[in-house]
Coordinates of C-alpha atoms in Angstrom, one line a residue:
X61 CA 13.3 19.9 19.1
X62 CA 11.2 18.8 16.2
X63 CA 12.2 15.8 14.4
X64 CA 12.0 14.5 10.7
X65 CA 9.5 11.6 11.8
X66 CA 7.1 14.4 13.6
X67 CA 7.3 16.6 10.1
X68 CA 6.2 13.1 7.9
X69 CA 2.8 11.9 7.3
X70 CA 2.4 8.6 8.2
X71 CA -0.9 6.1 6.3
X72 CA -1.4 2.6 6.3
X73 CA -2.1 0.0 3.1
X74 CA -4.3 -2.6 4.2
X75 CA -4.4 -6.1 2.4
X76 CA -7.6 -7.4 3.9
X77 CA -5.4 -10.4 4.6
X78 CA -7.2 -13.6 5.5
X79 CA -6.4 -15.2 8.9
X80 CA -6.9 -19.1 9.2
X81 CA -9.8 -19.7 11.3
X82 CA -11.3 -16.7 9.6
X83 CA -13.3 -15.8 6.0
X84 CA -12.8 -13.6 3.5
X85 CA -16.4 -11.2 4.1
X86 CA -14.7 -11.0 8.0
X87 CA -11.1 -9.5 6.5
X88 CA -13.1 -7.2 4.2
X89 CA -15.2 -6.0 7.5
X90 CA -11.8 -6.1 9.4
X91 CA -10.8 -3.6 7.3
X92 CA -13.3 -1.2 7.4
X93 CA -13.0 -1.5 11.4
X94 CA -9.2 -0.9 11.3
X95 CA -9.4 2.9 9.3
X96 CA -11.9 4.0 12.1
X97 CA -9.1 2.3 14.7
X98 CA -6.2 4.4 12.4
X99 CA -8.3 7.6 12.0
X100 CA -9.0 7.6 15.7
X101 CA -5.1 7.2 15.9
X102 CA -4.7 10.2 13.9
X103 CA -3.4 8.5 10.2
X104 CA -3.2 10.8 7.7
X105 CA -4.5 8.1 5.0
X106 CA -6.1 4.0 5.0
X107 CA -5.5 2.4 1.0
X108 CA -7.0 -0.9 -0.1
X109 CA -5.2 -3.4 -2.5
X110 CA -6.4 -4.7 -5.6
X111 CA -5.6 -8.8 -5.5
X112 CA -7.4 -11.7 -7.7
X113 CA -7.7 -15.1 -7.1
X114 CA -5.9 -15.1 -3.8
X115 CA -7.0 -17.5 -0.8
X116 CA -5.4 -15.4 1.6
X117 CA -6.4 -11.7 0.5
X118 CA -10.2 -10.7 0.1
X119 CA -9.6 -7.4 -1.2
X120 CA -10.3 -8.2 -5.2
X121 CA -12.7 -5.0 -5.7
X122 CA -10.6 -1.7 -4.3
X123 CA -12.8 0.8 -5.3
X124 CA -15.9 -0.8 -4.0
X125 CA -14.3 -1.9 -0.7
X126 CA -12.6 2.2 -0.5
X127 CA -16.4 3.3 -0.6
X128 CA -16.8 0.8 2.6
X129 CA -13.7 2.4 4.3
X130 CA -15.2 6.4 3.3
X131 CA -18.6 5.6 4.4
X132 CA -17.9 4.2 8.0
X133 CA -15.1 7.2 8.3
X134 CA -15.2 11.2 8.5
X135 CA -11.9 12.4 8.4
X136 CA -9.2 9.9 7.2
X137 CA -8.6 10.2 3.5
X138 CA -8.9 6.7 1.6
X139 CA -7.3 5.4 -1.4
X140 CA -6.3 2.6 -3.6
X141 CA -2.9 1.0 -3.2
X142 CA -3.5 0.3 -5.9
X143 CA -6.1 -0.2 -8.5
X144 CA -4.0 -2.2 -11.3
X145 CA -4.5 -0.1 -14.8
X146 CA -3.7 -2.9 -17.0
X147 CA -6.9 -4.6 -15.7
X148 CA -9.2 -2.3 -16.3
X149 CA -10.1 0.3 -19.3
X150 CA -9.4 3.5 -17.9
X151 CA -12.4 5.1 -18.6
X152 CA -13.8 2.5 -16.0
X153 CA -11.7 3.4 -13.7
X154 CA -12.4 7.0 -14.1
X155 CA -15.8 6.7 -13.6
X156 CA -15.1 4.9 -10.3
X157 CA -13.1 7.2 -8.6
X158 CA -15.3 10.2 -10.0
X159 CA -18.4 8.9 -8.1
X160 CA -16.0 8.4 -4.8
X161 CA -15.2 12.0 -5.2
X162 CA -18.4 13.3 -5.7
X163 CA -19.8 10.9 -2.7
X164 CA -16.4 11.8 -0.4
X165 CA -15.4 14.9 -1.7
X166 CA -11.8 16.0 -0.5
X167 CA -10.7 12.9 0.9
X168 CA -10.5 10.0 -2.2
X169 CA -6.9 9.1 -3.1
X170 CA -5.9 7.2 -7.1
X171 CA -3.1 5.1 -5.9
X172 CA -2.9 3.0 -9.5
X173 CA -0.2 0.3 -10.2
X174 CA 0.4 -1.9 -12.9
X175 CA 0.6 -5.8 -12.1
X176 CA -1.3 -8.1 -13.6
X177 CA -2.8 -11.3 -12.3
X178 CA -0.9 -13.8 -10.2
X179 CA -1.2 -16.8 -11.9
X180 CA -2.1 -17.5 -15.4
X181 CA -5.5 -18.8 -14.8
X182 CA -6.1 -15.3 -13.0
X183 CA -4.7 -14.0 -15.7
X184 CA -6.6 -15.5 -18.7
X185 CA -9.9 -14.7 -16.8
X186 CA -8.8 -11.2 -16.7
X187 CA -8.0 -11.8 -20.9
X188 CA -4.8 -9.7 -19.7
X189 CA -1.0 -11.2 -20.4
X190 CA 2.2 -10.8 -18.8
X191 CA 3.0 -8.2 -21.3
X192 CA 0.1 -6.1 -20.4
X193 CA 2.0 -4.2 -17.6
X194 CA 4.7 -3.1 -19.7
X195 CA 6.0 0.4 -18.7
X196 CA 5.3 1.9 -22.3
X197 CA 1.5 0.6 -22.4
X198 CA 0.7 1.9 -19.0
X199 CA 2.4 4.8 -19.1
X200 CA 0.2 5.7 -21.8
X201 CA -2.8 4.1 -19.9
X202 CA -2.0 6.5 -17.6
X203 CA -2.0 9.3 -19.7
X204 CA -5.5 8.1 -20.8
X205 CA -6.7 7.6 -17.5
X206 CA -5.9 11.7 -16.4
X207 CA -7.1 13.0 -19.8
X208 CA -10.5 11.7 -18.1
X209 CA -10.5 14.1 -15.4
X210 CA -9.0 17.2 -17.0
X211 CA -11.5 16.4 -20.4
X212 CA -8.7 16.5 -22.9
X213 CA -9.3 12.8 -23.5
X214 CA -8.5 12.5 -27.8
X215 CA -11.0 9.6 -27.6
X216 CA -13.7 12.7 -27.4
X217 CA -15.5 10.5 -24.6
X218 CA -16.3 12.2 -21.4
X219 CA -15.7 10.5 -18.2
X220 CA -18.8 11.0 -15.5
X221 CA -19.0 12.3 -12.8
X222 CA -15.0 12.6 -13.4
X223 CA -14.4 15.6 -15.7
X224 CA -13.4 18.6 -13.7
X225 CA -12.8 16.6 -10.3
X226 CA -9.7 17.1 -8.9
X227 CA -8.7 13.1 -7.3
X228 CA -4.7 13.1 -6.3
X229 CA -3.2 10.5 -8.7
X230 CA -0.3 8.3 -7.0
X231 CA 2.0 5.8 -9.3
X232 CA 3.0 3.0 -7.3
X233 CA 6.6 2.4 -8.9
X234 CA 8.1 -0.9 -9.5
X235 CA 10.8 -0.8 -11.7
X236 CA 10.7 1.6 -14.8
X237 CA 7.5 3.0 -12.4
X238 CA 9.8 5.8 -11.1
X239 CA 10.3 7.0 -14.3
X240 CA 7.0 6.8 -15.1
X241 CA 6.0 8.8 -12.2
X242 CA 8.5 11.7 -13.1
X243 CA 7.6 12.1 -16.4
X244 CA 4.0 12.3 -15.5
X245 CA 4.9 14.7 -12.8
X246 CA 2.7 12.4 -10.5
X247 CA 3.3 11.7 -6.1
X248 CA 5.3 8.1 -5.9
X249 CA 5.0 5.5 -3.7
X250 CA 7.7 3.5 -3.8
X251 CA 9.1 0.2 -1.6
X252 CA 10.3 -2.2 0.3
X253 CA 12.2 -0.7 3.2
X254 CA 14.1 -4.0 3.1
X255 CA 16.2 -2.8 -0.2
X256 CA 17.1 0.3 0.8
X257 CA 20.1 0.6 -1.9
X258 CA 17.7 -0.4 -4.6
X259 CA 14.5 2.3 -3.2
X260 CA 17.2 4.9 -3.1
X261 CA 18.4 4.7 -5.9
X262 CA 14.4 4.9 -7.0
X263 CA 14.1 8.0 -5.3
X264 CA 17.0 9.7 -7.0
X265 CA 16.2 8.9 -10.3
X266 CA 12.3 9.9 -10.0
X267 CA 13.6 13.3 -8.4
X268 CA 16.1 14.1 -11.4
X269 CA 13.7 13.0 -14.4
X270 CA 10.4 14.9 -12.5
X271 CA 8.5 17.3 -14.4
X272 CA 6.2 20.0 -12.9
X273 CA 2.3 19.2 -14.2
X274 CA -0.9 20.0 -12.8
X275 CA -1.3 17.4 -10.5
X276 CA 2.2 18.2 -8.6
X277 CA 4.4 20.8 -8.9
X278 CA 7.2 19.7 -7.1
X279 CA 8.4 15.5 -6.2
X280 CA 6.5 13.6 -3.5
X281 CA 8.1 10.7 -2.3
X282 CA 5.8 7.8 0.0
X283 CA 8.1 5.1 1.1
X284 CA 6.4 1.7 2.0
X285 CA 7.1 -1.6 3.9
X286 CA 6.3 -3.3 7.1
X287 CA 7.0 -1.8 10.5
X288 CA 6.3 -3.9 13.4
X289 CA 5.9 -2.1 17.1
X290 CA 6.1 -4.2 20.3
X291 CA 6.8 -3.5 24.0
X292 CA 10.3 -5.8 23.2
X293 CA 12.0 -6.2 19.9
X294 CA 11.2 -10.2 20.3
X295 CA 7.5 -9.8 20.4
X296 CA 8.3 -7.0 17.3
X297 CA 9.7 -9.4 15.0
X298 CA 7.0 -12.2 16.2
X299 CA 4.7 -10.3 14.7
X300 CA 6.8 -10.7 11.0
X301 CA 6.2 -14.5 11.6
X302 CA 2.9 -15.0 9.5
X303 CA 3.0 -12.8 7.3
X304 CA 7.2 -14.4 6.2
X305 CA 5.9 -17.9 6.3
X306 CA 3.1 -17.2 3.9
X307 CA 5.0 -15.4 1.6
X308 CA 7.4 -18.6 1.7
X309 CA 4.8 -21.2 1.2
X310 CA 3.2 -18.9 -1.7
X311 CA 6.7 -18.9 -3.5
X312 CA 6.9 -23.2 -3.3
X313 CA 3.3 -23.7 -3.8
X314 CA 2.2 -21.1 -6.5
X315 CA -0.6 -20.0 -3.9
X316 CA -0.9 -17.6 -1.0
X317 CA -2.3 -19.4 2.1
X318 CA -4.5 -17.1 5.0
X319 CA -2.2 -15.7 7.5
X320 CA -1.5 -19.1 10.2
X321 CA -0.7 -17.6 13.7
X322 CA 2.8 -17.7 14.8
X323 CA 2.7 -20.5 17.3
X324 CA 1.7 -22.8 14.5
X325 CA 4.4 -21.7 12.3
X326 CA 6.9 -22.6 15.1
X327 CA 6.3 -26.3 15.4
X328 CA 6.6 -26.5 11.2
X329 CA 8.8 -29.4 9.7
X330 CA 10.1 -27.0 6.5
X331 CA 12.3 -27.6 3.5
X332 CA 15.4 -25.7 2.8
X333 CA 13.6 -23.6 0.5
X334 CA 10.9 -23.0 2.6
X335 CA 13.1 -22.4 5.7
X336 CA 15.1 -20.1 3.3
X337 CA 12.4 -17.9 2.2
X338 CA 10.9 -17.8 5.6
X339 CA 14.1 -15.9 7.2
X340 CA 14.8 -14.3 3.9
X341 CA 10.8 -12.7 4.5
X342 CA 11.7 -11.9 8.4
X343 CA 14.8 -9.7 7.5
X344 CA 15.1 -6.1 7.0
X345 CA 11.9 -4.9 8.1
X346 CA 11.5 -2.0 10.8
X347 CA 10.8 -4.2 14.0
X348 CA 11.6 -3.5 17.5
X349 CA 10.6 -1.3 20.6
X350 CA 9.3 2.3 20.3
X351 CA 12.6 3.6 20.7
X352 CA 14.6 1.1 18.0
X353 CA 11.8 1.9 15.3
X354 CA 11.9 5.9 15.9
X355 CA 15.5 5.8 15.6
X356 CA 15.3 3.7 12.0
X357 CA 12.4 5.3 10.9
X358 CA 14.6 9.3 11.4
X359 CA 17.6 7.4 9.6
X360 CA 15.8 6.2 6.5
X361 CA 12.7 9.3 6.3
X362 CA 16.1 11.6 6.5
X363 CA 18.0 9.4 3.9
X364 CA 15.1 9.0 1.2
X365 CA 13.6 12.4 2.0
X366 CA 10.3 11.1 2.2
X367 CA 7.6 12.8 2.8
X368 CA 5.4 10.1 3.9
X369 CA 6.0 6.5 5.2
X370 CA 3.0 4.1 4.1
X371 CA 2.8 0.9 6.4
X372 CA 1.8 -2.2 5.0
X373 CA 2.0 -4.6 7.9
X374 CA -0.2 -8.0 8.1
X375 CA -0.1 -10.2 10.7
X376 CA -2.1 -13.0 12.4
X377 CA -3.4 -11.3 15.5
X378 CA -5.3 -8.3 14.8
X379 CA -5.2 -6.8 18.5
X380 CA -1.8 -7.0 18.7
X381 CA -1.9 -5.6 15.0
X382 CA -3.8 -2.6 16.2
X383 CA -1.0 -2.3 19.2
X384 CA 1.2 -2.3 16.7
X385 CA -0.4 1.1 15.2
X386 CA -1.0 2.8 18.3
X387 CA 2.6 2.1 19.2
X388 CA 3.8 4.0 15.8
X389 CA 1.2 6.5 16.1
X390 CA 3.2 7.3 19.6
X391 CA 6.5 7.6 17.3
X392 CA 5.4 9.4 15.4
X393 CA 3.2 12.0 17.8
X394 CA 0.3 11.9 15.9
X395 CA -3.3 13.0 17.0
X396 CA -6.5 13.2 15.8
X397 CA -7.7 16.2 13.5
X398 CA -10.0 17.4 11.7
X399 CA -10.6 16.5 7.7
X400 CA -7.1 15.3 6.7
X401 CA -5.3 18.7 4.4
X402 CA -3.8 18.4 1.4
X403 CA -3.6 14.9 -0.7

């Protein structure tokens, strides 16, 4: 009998998270190593982030390091999860993923999102404010952006090699982003897995408010969040360990440090703050043995109706990492194709 997980694509967002020890040019080549690892695995799809000014995350330039990812692969499609709009003039950005269509054709993913820098120094070198990512300025950066591709831009300026390429656009929805999505009549990817009441209730509104355009015709739902695989459910939720404490120092610090490995983390003297955040950060992932994370994964893919589940795990140990995939690529009975169908 076929089940729901075996019927759902499953892709992976990479950070190119920096590991202590390690440097930033060594995440970026990690990464590039880790989509021929996935597309060996049989991943429908490897995205890159967009993040400035970050000591633990090299990826700053998505669209240069996707090129990377398509050039050392043949079959996986690549994207951008995602390149931030309010950033960048969308022309720009049009131009971008134009040439990595016309270099990769058939396989280039527009995953675009709309935060702005992470602190304000980041963001006054970026000459972008808080109020840049508001919903009604980049929903109509948006609209400016695909007018680029289709050449119905009211501007009169032509986007090149972009007009009349055909590059999948994905909304990655935060907030009033699911709305944004459905009006658009865009594919959403929407998280974490660790609010499941507040992603549902995501999902149902992007579903109702959807309108048909040329770039879907129908909803198309990616949830995201971590899912850690592991012979036993103890070395599953090890592997949360960095990745949690970071996230906890980043929130008391006002930085986010490389990833330390999880032995180190266990001999920390912490605050209550910090050792709140830190088990806040370890709950309500997908962590456990083969069997523990097919049966979650066929409870939540059956109640979002997802179509896809995008990963977006980061730990310290990148073979175990890699286990990690292989271990959900065995969940989820994937194999190796040809050139990945359909966006």
């Amino acid at each position: 009998m076929t089940t729901v997980i075996e019927t759902t694509r499953f892709s992976v967002l990479d950070r190119s998270r920096v590991r202590e020890g390690s440097t930033a040019p060594e995440a970026l080549r990690d990464t590039v190593a880790l989509a021929q690892d996935l597309e060996r695995l049989g991943y429908h799809r490897l995205w890159v982030a967009e993040h400035h000014g970050v000591p633990g995350v090299a990826g700053s330039a998505p669209t240069v390091l996707a090129a990377a990812v398509a050039a050392a692969t043949r079959t996986i499609r690549v994207g951008t999860g995602g390149v931030m709009l309010p950033n960048h003039r969308p022309l720009v950005v049009a131009e971008q993923f134009g040439v990595l269509e016309s270099l990769f054709p058939g396989r280039v993913d527009m995953g675009i999102g709309r935060s702005v820098g992470f602190t304000d120094g980041v963001r006054k070198a970026l000459g972008r404010e808080k109020d840049a990512a508001d919903a009604d300025s980049f929903a109509g950066q948006l609209d400016e952006l695909l007018a680029f591709f289709t050449g119905t831009s009211p501007t009169h300026a032509h986007a090149r090699p972009s007009e009349g390429l055909t590059v999948p656009p994905y909304v990655l929805a935060m907030g009033e982003g699911a709305s944004i999505a459905a009006r658009a009549g865009l594919p959403m990817v929407i998280g974490d897995l660790r609010d499941r009441e507040k992603m549902l209730s995501g999902i149902d509104r992007y579903r109702a408010e959807f309108r048909p355009s040329p770039w879907a015709g129908e909803p198309y739902v990616v949830i995201s969040g971590t899912v850690a695989v592991a012979g036993s459910e103890p070395e599953a939720r090890r592997l949360l360990v960095p990745e949690a404490w970071s996230m906890a120092y980043s929130r008391t610090h006002g930085t986010f440090p490389p990833l330390p490995p999880a032995e180190r983390i266990a001999g920390l003297e912490m605050t209550a703050k910090e050792r709140e955040l830190y088990e806040s950060g370890l709950r309500g992932h997908i962590a456990g043995t083969e069997q523990q994370v097919a049966d979650e994964l066929e409870s939540v893919i059956k109640e979002s109706g997802a179509q896809e589940v995008l990963v977006t795990t980061s730990t310290y140990d990148r073979e175990d990492l890699l286990e990690s995939y292989r271990r959900l690529a065995r969940v989820a009975r994937l194999s190796p194709a040809g050139p990945s169908s359909g966006p």
